[in-house]
């Protein structure tokens, strides 16, 4: 993905739809917990973080478009997400627009951002990229790329909880050691990002990276990435029915597809050369600025309720860097509380968000996902096994969108239950949060 013309040649014929299909059969068992040492590593979320998911169309251009171009496309094009190539030693296109202020303003205008890091590539990659890894140094280089990606993301205002996608270009998977190298690199990338509070995504070709990561999905030798972004230029936007990964893998808003390659589109009088993408996946989390609307100082608290301690106060009219919204004690007309970049909470009743009675669409729900560690996890109507099940079970590796935690019936080593963003409940014992015995910071307690 360095040079917009070269990278499309590199991806090869399969991305244009000429893939060899694989058939997946068999029965997925239920009720067994998976080892979490490597496979489902927990994300160490800091307090001022949250995961943001996008369910929409997006596009990627080699160079981040100007804000003027985004304004021209907004509301006229079908796209409301845009990819950004924010780092990596194999990145080739200049990024004159990509600054922290661009990130802030693009987000304020309603764009979701899909951050991609073009670092080291497999040594058997098709193409001529200079910087490559092999099976011997893949772990070291995956870790160093992860370290650099986190630093660059923070400098741009991409907050912890953001998903950062490692670009893994198409490679010759007939070379066995190269397939091992890819798995080691992605595993190291994933563990480094998780330890730094970020979700780990990968951009992959359907006939190399996706195929190999799918076949090692349950391997305890490698940490599993949280999301996959697959290239197959067949014009089909579907996020299921992929020929090289079964639907139960990366099953809960963890997929994106680049369904159309290099082409020009014109909207609002502005022409850009883009690829087209369908997203239902985690993206960047970026703070939005609102104002205090109360006539008196607004207390920010350690939790979403007035019983929590005051950590600081904001003067009337002061700017508030809001990350996400969660539920807490009712104040005035709303039970919504806003989490700030400091990790503190303020009642949304006194904040200039669009709604004073419920959630505001511009801000994501505060969620702290962990991967499911069992083959099939029942979701229930309340925090205990006595409550009836509801909806479809969560499959192994699903990114459970945990909003808050509450004590319930004991399962395994814990009595903690997780309330998901859709209102359902799952035991924390089968979710790879930071603790399997007690509460996991910074997840708040459910009201």
Tab-separated table of C-alpha atoms in Angstrom:
chain	number	residue	atom	x	y	z
A	1	UNK	CA	0.000	0.000	0.000
A	2	UNK	CA	2.887	2.393	-0.497
A	3	UNK	CA	2.426	3.736	-3.996
A	4	UNK	CA	-1.172	3.706	-5.138
A	5	UNK	CA	-0.415	2.146	-8.527
A	6	UNK	CA	2.284	-0.276	-7.406
A	7	UNK	CA	0.293	-1.607	-4.476
A	8	UNK	CA	-2.584	-2.588	-6.724
A	9	UNK	CA	-0.253	-4.572	-8.957
A	10	UNK	CA	1.213	-6.279	-5.912
A	11	UNK	CA	-2.133	-7.549	-4.661
A	12	UNK	CA	-2.498	-9.656	-7.784
A	13	UNK	CA	-5.285	-11.444	-9.538
A	14	UNK	CA	-7.043	-12.884	-6.508
A	15	UNK	CA	-8.042	-9.444	-5.248
A	16	UNK	CA	-9.844	-8.934	-8.526
A	17	UNK	CA	-12.000	-11.943	-7.751
A	18	UNK	CA	-9.948	-14.762	-9.253
A	19	UNK	CA	-9.545	-16.700	-6.018
A	20	UNK	CA	-9.493	-20.401	-5.379
A	21	UNK	CA	-12.266	-21.145	-2.912
A	22	UNK	CA	-11.842	-23.249	0.199
A	23	UNK	CA	-14.625	-25.275	1.719
A	24	UNK	CA	-15.018	-25.285	5.503
A	25	UNK	CA	-16.923	-28.097	7.151
A	26	UNK	CA	-17.290	-29.624	10.564
A	27	UNK	CA	-18.930	-28.965	13.884
A	28	UNK	CA	-17.816	-26.297	16.351
A	29	UNK	CA	-17.935	-27.621	19.893
A	30	UNK	CA	-19.317	-25.679	22.840
A	31	UNK	CA	-18.472	-25.177	26.462
A	32	UNK	CA	-14.679	-25.493	26.487
A	33	UNK	CA	-12.508	-22.619	27.605
A	34	UNK	CA	-9.540	-21.735	25.429
A	35	UNK	CA	-6.024	-21.045	26.662
A	36	UNK	CA	-5.378	-17.327	26.900
A	37	UNK	CA	-1.575	-17.243	27.297
A	38	UNK	CA	-1.000	-16.439	23.620
A	39	UNK	CA	-4.272	-16.800	21.791
A	40	UNK	CA	-6.594	-14.266	23.418
A	41	UNK	CA	-4.264	-11.744	25.015
A	42	UNK	CA	-6.124	-9.074	27.043
A	43	UNK	CA	-6.030	-5.422	26.029
A	44	UNK	CA	-4.656	-3.195	28.804
A	45	UNK	CA	-7.079	-0.291	28.377
A	46	UNK	CA	-6.129	2.944	30.190
A	47	UNK	CA	-8.917	4.912	31.841
A	48	UNK	CA	-9.359	7.547	29.121
A	49	UNK	CA	-10.047	5.052	26.348
A	50	UNK	CA	-12.822	3.272	24.515
A	51	UNK	CA	-13.314	1.178	21.384
A	52	UNK	CA	-15.145	2.691	18.411
A	53	UNK	CA	-16.893	0.526	15.819
A	54	UNK	CA	-18.004	1.566	12.348
A	55	UNK	CA	-20.737	-0.029	10.228
A	56	UNK	CA	-20.568	1.863	6.945
A	57	UNK	CA	-18.845	2.329	3.596
A	58	UNK	CA	-15.362	3.786	3.461
A	59	UNK	CA	-12.571	4.493	1.040
A	60	UNK	CA	-8.804	4.526	1.094
A	61	UNK	CA	-6.528	6.819	-0.884
A	62	UNK	CA	-2.754	6.672	-0.845
A	63	UNK	CA	-2.497	10.211	0.560
A	64	UNK	CA	-4.987	11.412	3.182
A	65	UNK	CA	-7.373	13.786	1.375
A	66	UNK	CA	-7.556	17.441	2.308
A	67	UNK	CA	-10.293	18.584	4.664
A	68	UNK	CA	-11.773	20.521	1.736
A	69	UNK	CA	-12.035	17.277	-0.247
A	70	UNK	CA	-13.688	15.535	2.707
A	71	UNK	CA	-16.183	18.375	2.994
A	72	UNK	CA	-16.998	18.064	-0.709
A	73	UNK	CA	-17.540	14.305	-0.401
A	74	UNK	CA	-19.493	14.347	2.879
A	75	UNK	CA	-23.203	13.915	2.253
A	76	UNK	CA	-22.686	13.521	-1.496
A	77	UNK	CA	-20.660	10.311	-1.671
A	78	UNK	CA	-21.819	7.017	-0.117
A	79	UNK	CA	-18.706	7.026	2.104
A	80	UNK	CA	-18.450	8.120	5.732
A	81	UNK	CA	-15.154	6.451	6.675
A	82	UNK	CA	-11.665	7.102	5.332
A	83	UNK	CA	-8.446	5.149	5.671
A	84	UNK	CA	-5.215	6.847	6.793
A	85	UNK	CA	-1.715	5.442	6.248
A	86	UNK	CA	-0.199	6.797	9.423
A	87	UNK	CA	3.243	5.174	9.486
A	88	UNK	CA	5.627	2.371	8.613
A	89	UNK	CA	8.982	2.152	6.858
A	90	UNK	CA	7.401	0.828	3.644
A	91	UNK	CA	4.891	3.653	3.380
A	92	UNK	CA	5.614	5.507	0.131
A	93	UNK	CA	3.063	8.286	-0.284
A	94	UNK	CA	3.627	11.680	1.300
A	95	UNK	CA	1.080	12.694	3.934
A	96	UNK	CA	1.036	16.526	3.964
A	97	UNK	CA	-2.498	16.640	5.365
A	98	UNK	CA	-2.160	14.025	8.091
A	99	UNK	CA	-1.760	15.956	11.344
A	100	UNK	CA	-3.412	15.868	14.743
A	101	UNK	CA	-5.597	18.814	13.761
A	102	UNK	CA	-6.663	17.020	10.551
A	103	UNK	CA	-7.629	13.955	12.615
A	104	UNK	CA	-9.611	16.115	15.029
A	105	UNK	CA	-11.389	18.110	12.313
A	106	UNK	CA	-12.165	15.087	10.115
A	107	UNK	CA	-13.682	13.313	13.105
A	108	UNK	CA	-15.680	16.404	14.094
A	109	UNK	CA	-17.075	16.459	10.545
A	110	UNK	CA	-18.440	12.930	11.043
A	111	UNK	CA	-15.762	10.780	9.371
A	112	UNK	CA	-14.599	7.555	10.982
A	113	UNK	CA	-10.914	6.813	10.485
A	114	UNK	CA	-9.344	3.466	9.588
A	115	UNK	CA	-5.646	3.700	10.591
A	116	UNK	CA	-3.214	1.525	8.611
A	117	UNK	CA	0.490	0.990	9.266
A	118	UNK	CA	2.681	-0.080	6.333
A	119	UNK	CA	5.707	-1.556	8.075
A	120	UNK	CA	7.920	-4.549	7.391
A	121	UNK	CA	6.620	-7.064	4.858
A	122	UNK	CA	7.056	-10.850	4.456
A	123	UNK	CA	10.278	-11.773	2.671
A	124	UNK	CA	8.265	-13.726	0.082
A	125	UNK	CA	5.974	-10.760	-0.655
A	126	UNK	CA	5.106	-10.223	-4.322
A	127	UNK	CA	6.660	-6.872	-5.187
A	128	UNK	CA	9.776	-4.856	-4.507
A	129	UNK	CA	9.377	-3.381	-1.035
A	130	UNK	CA	12.759	-2.961	0.608
A	131	UNK	CA	12.045	-3.642	4.285
A	132	UNK	CA	11.125	-7.277	4.983
A	133	UNK	CA	11.042	-9.857	7.750
A	134	UNK	CA	11.667	-13.578	7.890
A	135	UNK	CA	10.815	-16.332	10.364
A	136	UNK	CA	13.895	-15.518	12.469
A	137	UNK	CA	13.300	-11.790	13.008
A	138	UNK	CA	9.523	-11.533	12.514
A	139	UNK	CA	8.749	-11.386	16.246
A	140	UNK	CA	11.304	-8.660	16.915
A	141	UNK	CA	10.169	-6.584	13.936
A	142	UNK	CA	6.479	-7.107	14.666
A	143	UNK	CA	7.098	-5.805	18.172
A	144	UNK	CA	9.116	-2.811	16.987
A	145	UNK	CA	6.500	-1.931	14.357
A	146	UNK	CA	3.831	-2.144	17.052
A	147	UNK	CA	5.842	0.155	19.303
A	148	UNK	CA	6.289	2.709	16.513
A	149	UNK	CA	2.634	2.466	15.482
A	150	UNK	CA	1.422	3.221	19.010
A	151	UNK	CA	3.722	6.249	19.288
A	152	UNK	CA	2.576	7.613	15.928
A	153	UNK	CA	-1.067	6.966	16.731
A	154	UNK	CA	-0.834	8.857	20.011
A	155	UNK	CA	0.878	11.797	18.284
A	156	UNK	CA	-2.075	12.052	15.882
A	157	UNK	CA	-4.680	11.865	18.658
A	158	UNK	CA	-5.735	8.280	17.944
A	159	UNK	CA	-6.599	7.296	21.489
A	160	UNK	CA	-6.123	3.934	23.215
A	161	UNK	CA	-8.983	1.673	22.234
A	162	UNK	CA	-8.370	2.539	18.575
A	163	UNK	CA	-7.845	-0.337	16.171
A	164	UNK	CA	-4.566	-0.064	14.247
A	165	UNK	CA	-4.261	-2.224	11.122
A	166	UNK	CA	-0.938	-3.729	10.033
A	167	UNK	CA	-0.702	-3.932	6.253
A	168	UNK	CA	0.352	-7.449	5.186
A	169	UNK	CA	0.603	-7.437	1.397
A	170	UNK	CA	0.070	-10.487	-0.821
A	171	UNK	CA	2.836	-13.083	-0.552
A	172	UNK	CA	3.852	-16.507	-1.834
A	173	UNK	CA	2.369	-18.887	0.707
A	174	UNK	CA	3.943	-21.917	-0.933
A	175	UNK	CA	7.032	-20.925	1.090
A	176	UNK	CA	6.368	-22.605	4.447
A	177	UNK	CA	8.823	-20.526	6.484
A	178	UNK	CA	7.287	-17.345	5.104
A	179	UNK	CA	3.855	-18.385	6.338
A	180	UNK	CA	5.415	-18.928	9.765
A	181	UNK	CA	7.037	-15.496	9.548
A	182	UNK	CA	3.671	-13.815	8.854
A	183	UNK	CA	2.031	-15.527	11.820
A	184	UNK	CA	4.903	-14.553	14.119
A	185	UNK	CA	4.860	-10.939	12.941
A	186	UNK	CA	1.081	-10.576	13.371
A	187	UNK	CA	1.216	-12.267	16.784
A	188	UNK	CA	3.943	-9.907	18.007
A	189	UNK	CA	2.087	-6.896	16.551
A	190	UNK	CA	-1.076	-7.995	18.353
A	191	UNK	CA	0.582	-8.521	21.742
A	192	UNK	CA	2.406	-5.179	21.592
A	193	UNK	CA	-0.744	-3.260	20.701
A	194	UNK	CA	-2.784	-5.032	23.379
A	195	UNK	CA	-0.180	-4.214	26.026
A	196	UNK	CA	-0.382	-0.562	24.943
A	197	UNK	CA	-4.181	-0.342	25.083
A	198	UNK	CA	-4.940	-0.658	21.346
A	199	UNK	CA	-6.815	-3.221	19.288
A	200	UNK	CA	-4.827	-5.077	16.634
A	201	UNK	CA	-6.138	-5.315	13.099
A	202	UNK	CA	-4.550	-6.619	9.909
A	203	UNK	CA	-5.053	-5.817	6.248
A	204	UNK	CA	-4.604	-9.039	4.269
A	205	UNK	CA	-5.020	-10.550	0.833
A	206	UNK	CA	-7.764	-13.174	0.722
A	207	UNK	CA	-5.431	-15.848	-0.696
A	208	UNK	CA	-2.409	-15.373	1.554
A	209	UNK	CA	-2.701	-13.510	4.866
A	210	UNK	CA	-6.376	-14.240	5.450
A	211	UNK	CA	-5.984	-17.890	4.570
A	212	UNK	CA	-3.022	-18.381	6.939
A	213	UNK	CA	-4.457	-16.404	9.856
A	214	UNK	CA	-7.729	-18.286	9.472
A	215	UNK	CA	-5.955	-21.648	9.638
A	216	UNK	CA	-4.120	-20.594	12.832
A	217	UNK	CA	-7.231	-18.982	14.388
A	218	UNK	CA	-7.309	-21.464	17.285
A	219	UNK	CA	-3.564	-22.101	17.513
A	220	UNK	CA	-2.187	-21.426	20.984
A	221	UNK	CA	1.194	-20.540	19.476
A	222	UNK	CA	0.050	-17.142	18.206
A	223	UNK	CA	-1.902	-14.194	19.563
A	224	UNK	CA	-5.027	-13.710	17.469
A	225	UNK	CA	-5.648	-10.249	15.933
A	226	UNK	CA	-8.940	-8.570	16.787
A	227	UNK	CA	-10.072	-7.700	13.261
A	228	UNK	CA	-9.330	-8.504	9.622
A	229	UNK	CA	-9.607	-6.254	6.585
A	230	UNK	CA	-9.613	-8.394	3.468
A	231	UNK	CA	-8.852	-7.410	-0.148
A	232	UNK	CA	-10.971	-9.050	-2.832
A	233	UNK	CA	-11.987	-6.830	-5.734
A	234	UNK	CA	-15.109	-8.637	-6.848
A	235	UNK	CA	-17.544	-5.764	-6.278
A	236	UNK	CA	-19.316	-7.734	-3.538
A	237	UNK	CA	-19.634	-5.837	-0.250
A	238	UNK	CA	-20.622	-8.891	1.808
A	239	UNK	CA	-18.712	-9.452	5.052
A	240	UNK	CA	-19.745	-13.113	5.237
A	241	UNK	CA	-19.401	-15.947	2.784
A	242	UNK	CA	-15.695	-15.288	2.301
A	243	UNK	CA	-14.000	-18.209	0.541
A	244	UNK	CA	-10.889	-18.333	2.759
A	245	UNK	CA	-12.289	-17.725	6.271
A	246	UNK	CA	-15.482	-19.225	7.761
A	247	UNK	CA	-18.193	-16.932	9.085
A	248	UNK	CA	-17.662	-17.905	12.743
A	249	UNK	CA	-14.183	-16.360	12.740
A	250	UNK	CA	-13.974	-12.615	13.531
A	251	UNK	CA	-17.734	-12.753	13.768
A	252	UNK	CA	-18.791	-9.749	15.865
A	253	UNK	CA	-18.145	-6.466	14.034
A	254	UNK	CA	-14.556	-7.542	13.286
A	255	UNK	CA	-14.471	-7.520	9.491
A	256	UNK	CA	-13.842	-5.115	6.646
A	257	UNK	CA	-13.572	-5.765	2.926
A	258	UNK	CA	-11.855	-3.834	0.166
A	259	UNK	CA	-14.307	-4.791	-2.563
A	260	UNK	CA	-13.215	-2.497	-5.407
A	261	UNK	CA	-9.674	-1.518	-6.358
A	262	UNK	CA	-7.936	1.433	-7.938
A	263	UNK	CA	-10.436	3.831	-9.578
A	264	UNK	CA	-11.439	7.487	-9.682
A	265	UNK	CA	-14.624	8.875	-8.157
A	266	UNK	CA	-15.896	12.443	-8.248
A	267	UNK	CA	-18.215	13.903	-5.632
A	268	UNK	CA	-18.933	17.581	-5.021
A	269	UNK	CA	-16.630	18.475	-7.883
A	270	UNK	CA	-13.605	16.767	-6.281
A	271	UNK	CA	-12.003	13.706	-7.885
A	272	UNK	CA	-9.990	11.213	-5.819
A	273	UNK	CA	-8.278	7.954	-6.759
A	274	UNK	CA	-9.524	5.403	-4.236
A	275	UNK	CA	-10.272	1.836	-3.257
A	276	UNK	CA	-13.775	1.141	-1.900
A	277	UNK	CA	-14.361	-0.603	1.427
A	278	UNK	CA	-17.211	-2.037	3.453
A	279	UNK	CA	-16.628	-1.804	7.205
A	280	UNK	CA	-18.199	-3.462	10.178
A	281	UNK	CA	-15.159	-3.297	12.373
A	282	UNK	CA	-13.310	-1.351	15.058
A	283	UNK	CA	-11.767	1.913	13.885
A	284	UNK	CA	-10.009	4.904	15.477
A	285	UNK	CA	-11.197	6.489	18.703
A	286	UNK	CA	-10.782	10.265	18.644
A	287	UNK	CA	-11.924	12.756	21.290
A	288	UNK	CA	-14.579	15.345	20.456
A	289	UNK	CA	-14.751	18.726	22.163
A	290	UNK	CA	-17.949	19.929	23.850
A	291	UNK	CA	-18.704	22.667	26.386
A	292	UNK	CA	-19.970	22.848	29.958
A	293	UNK	CA	-23.535	24.198	29.876
A	294	UNK	CA	-24.224	24.432	33.618
A	295	UNK	CA	-24.284	27.879	35.255
A	296	UNK	CA	-21.940	26.597	37.957
A	297	UNK	CA	-18.748	24.550	37.907
A	298	UNK	CA	-19.241	20.985	36.692
A	299	UNK	CA	-17.667	18.238	38.766
A	300	UNK	CA	-15.827	15.455	36.970
A	301	UNK	CA	-15.916	12.228	38.980
A	302	UNK	CA	-14.078	8.921	39.170
A	303	UNK	CA	-17.226	7.041	38.104
A	304	UNK	CA	-20.593	7.717	36.425
A	305	UNK	CA	-22.517	8.896	39.485
A	306	UNK	CA	-22.546	11.572	42.169
A	307	UNK	CA	-21.456	9.078	44.821
A	308	UNK	CA	-18.028	8.818	43.151
A	309	UNK	CA	-15.240	11.145	44.244
A	310	UNK	CA	-14.652	14.472	42.508
A	311	UNK	CA	-11.365	14.500	40.605
A	312	UNK	CA	-11.602	18.047	39.227
A	313	UNK	CA	-14.082	20.769	38.280
A	314	UNK	CA	-14.717	22.562	34.994
A	315	UNK	CA	-15.876	26.170	34.804
A	316	UNK	CA	-19.038	27.116	32.906
A	317	UNK	CA	-18.275	27.142	29.179
A	318	UNK	CA	-15.049	25.148	29.607
A	319	UNK	CA	-14.028	22.718	26.862
A	320	UNK	CA	-14.521	19.025	27.590
A	321	UNK	CA	-12.570	16.403	25.580
A	322	UNK	CA	-15.164	13.604	25.446
A	323	UNK	CA	-14.189	10.088	24.371
A	324	UNK	CA	-17.424	8.116	24.752
A	325	UNK	CA	-20.716	7.797	26.612
A	326	UNK	CA	-21.904	5.286	29.188
A	327	UNK	CA	-24.802	4.730	31.585
A	328	UNK	CA	-24.827	5.868	35.187
A	329	UNK	CA	-26.892	7.720	37.761
A	330	UNK	CA	-29.754	9.789	36.373
A	331	UNK	CA	-29.161	13.530	36.536
A	332	UNK	CA	-31.910	15.799	35.253
A	333	UNK	CA	-33.360	14.241	32.103
A	334	UNK	CA	-30.632	11.690	31.387
A	335	UNK	CA	-28.718	8.727	32.794
A	336	UNK	CA	-25.941	9.204	30.214
A	337	UNK	CA	-22.452	10.133	31.425
A	338	UNK	CA	-19.529	11.232	29.279
A	339	UNK	CA	-16.043	9.810	29.760
A	340	UNK	CA	-13.228	12.298	29.201
A	341	UNK	CA	-9.692	11.720	27.964
A	342	UNK	CA	-8.535	11.973	31.590
A	343	UNK	CA	-10.693	8.958	32.454
A	344	UNK	CA	-13.066	11.050	34.559
A	345	UNK	CA	-16.850	11.125	34.095
A	346	UNK	CA	-19.287	14.048	33.807
A	347	UNK	CA	-23.072	13.978	33.604
A	348	UNK	CA	-24.161	14.542	30.016
A	349	UNK	CA	-27.012	16.700	31.299
A	350	UNK	CA	-24.553	19.589	31.642
A	351	UNK	CA	-22.634	19.030	28.397
A	352	UNK	CA	-23.356	20.529	24.960
A	353	UNK	CA	-23.791	17.188	23.191
A	354	UNK	CA	-26.713	16.970	20.726
A	355	UNK	CA	-28.982	15.068	23.148
A	356	UNK	CA	-29.837	15.862	26.771
A	357	UNK	CA	-32.035	12.785	27.227
A	358	UNK	CA	-30.042	9.895	25.723
A	359	UNK	CA	-26.959	8.902	23.781
A	360	UNK	CA	-25.637	11.176	21.034
A	361	UNK	CA	-24.807	9.368	17.753
A	362	UNK	CA	-21.577	11.319	17.255
A	363	UNK	CA	-20.002	9.781	20.357
A	364	UNK	CA	-19.444	6.016	20.617
A	365	UNK	CA	-20.663	3.982	23.568
A	366	UNK	CA	-17.911	3.371	26.125
A	367	UNK	CA	-16.829	-0.229	25.525
A	368	UNK	CA	-13.804	-2.261	26.596
A	369	UNK	CA	-13.929	-5.446	24.531
A	370	UNK	CA	-12.155	-8.699	25.154
A	371	UNK	CA	-12.083	-11.760	22.926
A	372	UNK	CA	-14.334	-14.688	23.788
A	373	UNK	CA	-12.270	-17.683	24.948
A	374	UNK	CA	-14.807	-20.482	24.489
A	375	UNK	CA	-16.313	-21.974	21.345
A	376	UNK	CA	-19.839	-20.799	22.132
A	377	UNK	CA	-20.770	-18.327	24.891
A	378	UNK	CA	-24.428	-17.861	25.792
A	379	UNK	CA	-25.648	-14.310	26.312
A	380	UNK	CA	-28.407	-13.842	28.906
A	381	UNK	CA	-31.007	-11.285	29.933
A	382	UNK	CA	-29.344	-10.719	33.305
A	383	UNK	CA	-26.081	-11.328	35.216
A	384	UNK	CA	-26.483	-15.002	36.092
A	385	UNK	CA	-27.012	-18.475	34.701
A	386	UNK	CA	-30.596	-18.481	36.001
A	387	UNK	CA	-31.528	-15.789	33.472
A	388	UNK	CA	-32.765	-17.015	30.083
A	389	UNK	CA	-30.457	-16.964	27.101
A	390	UNK	CA	-31.122	-14.373	24.416
A	391	UNK	CA	-29.918	-13.930	20.885
A	392	UNK	CA	-27.152	-15.892	19.229
A	393	UNK	CA	-24.210	-17.168	21.275
A	394	UNK	CA	-20.860	-15.421	20.906
A	395	UNK	CA	-18.284	-17.488	19.049
A	396	UNK	CA	-14.639	-18.006	19.920
A	397	UNK	CA	-12.589	-14.893	19.191
A	398	UNK	CA	-15.641	-12.621	19.037
A	399	UNK	CA	-14.846	-9.165	20.396
A	400	UNK	CA	-17.395	-8.898	23.216
A	401	UNK	CA	-18.339	-5.181	23.545
A	402	UNK	CA	-18.254	-4.840	27.354
A	403	UNK	CA	-19.845	-1.612	28.661
A	404	UNK	CA	-19.888	-2.306	32.396
A	405	UNK	CA	-19.589	-5.073	34.976
A	406	UNK	CA	-21.813	-6.338	37.787
A	407	UNK	CA	-21.727	-9.123	40.361
A	408	UNK	CA	-23.827	-12.179	39.510
A	409	UNK	CA	-23.722	-15.946	39.780
A	410	UNK	CA	-20.273	-17.514	39.999
A	411	UNK	CA	-18.881	-19.181	36.886
A	412	UNK	CA	-15.441	-20.741	37.141
A	413	UNK	CA	-13.207	-18.397	39.143
A	414	UNK	CA	-15.375	-15.273	39.047
A	415	UNK	CA	-18.786	-13.839	39.921
A	416	UNK	CA	-18.283	-10.845	37.573
A	417	UNK	CA	-20.662	-10.481	34.643
A	418	UNK	CA	-20.334	-8.159	31.645
A	419	UNK	CA	-23.138	-6.054	30.225
A	420	UNK	CA	-22.672	-5.758	26.482
A	421	UNK	CA	-23.518	-2.717	24.389
A	422	UNK	CA	-26.694	-4.433	23.136
A	423	UNK	CA	-27.953	-4.950	26.726
A	424	UNK	CA	-27.170	-8.663	26.957
A	425	UNK	CA	-25.017	-10.232	29.682
A	426	UNK	CA	-22.137	-12.725	29.544
A	427	UNK	CA	-19.983	-14.151	32.309
A	428	UNK	CA	-16.551	-12.550	32.472
A	429	UNK	CA	-14.936	-15.970	32.937
A	430	UNK	CA	-14.990	-16.545	29.172
A	431	UNK	CA	-13.949	-13.030	28.110
A	432	UNK	CA	-10.279	-12.088	27.930
A	433	UNK	CA	-10.387	-9.032	30.130
A	434	UNK	CA	-7.482	-8.191	32.432
A	435	UNK	CA	-8.774	-10.376	35.266
A	436	UNK	CA	-10.583	-13.709	35.345
A	437	UNK	CA	-11.263	-13.473	39.093
A	438	UNK	CA	-12.448	-9.913	39.765
A	439	UNK	CA	-13.217	-6.521	38.185
A	440	UNK	CA	-11.214	-5.371	35.172
A	441	UNK	CA	-10.159	-1.712	35.108
A	442	UNK	CA	-11.196	0.651	33.589
A	443	UNK	CA	-14.595	-0.987	33.002
A	444	UNK	CA	-17.150	0.848	35.190
A	445	UNK	CA	-19.665	-0.860	37.463
A	446	UNK	CA	-23.151	-1.171	36.012
A	447	UNK	CA	-25.708	1.144	37.615
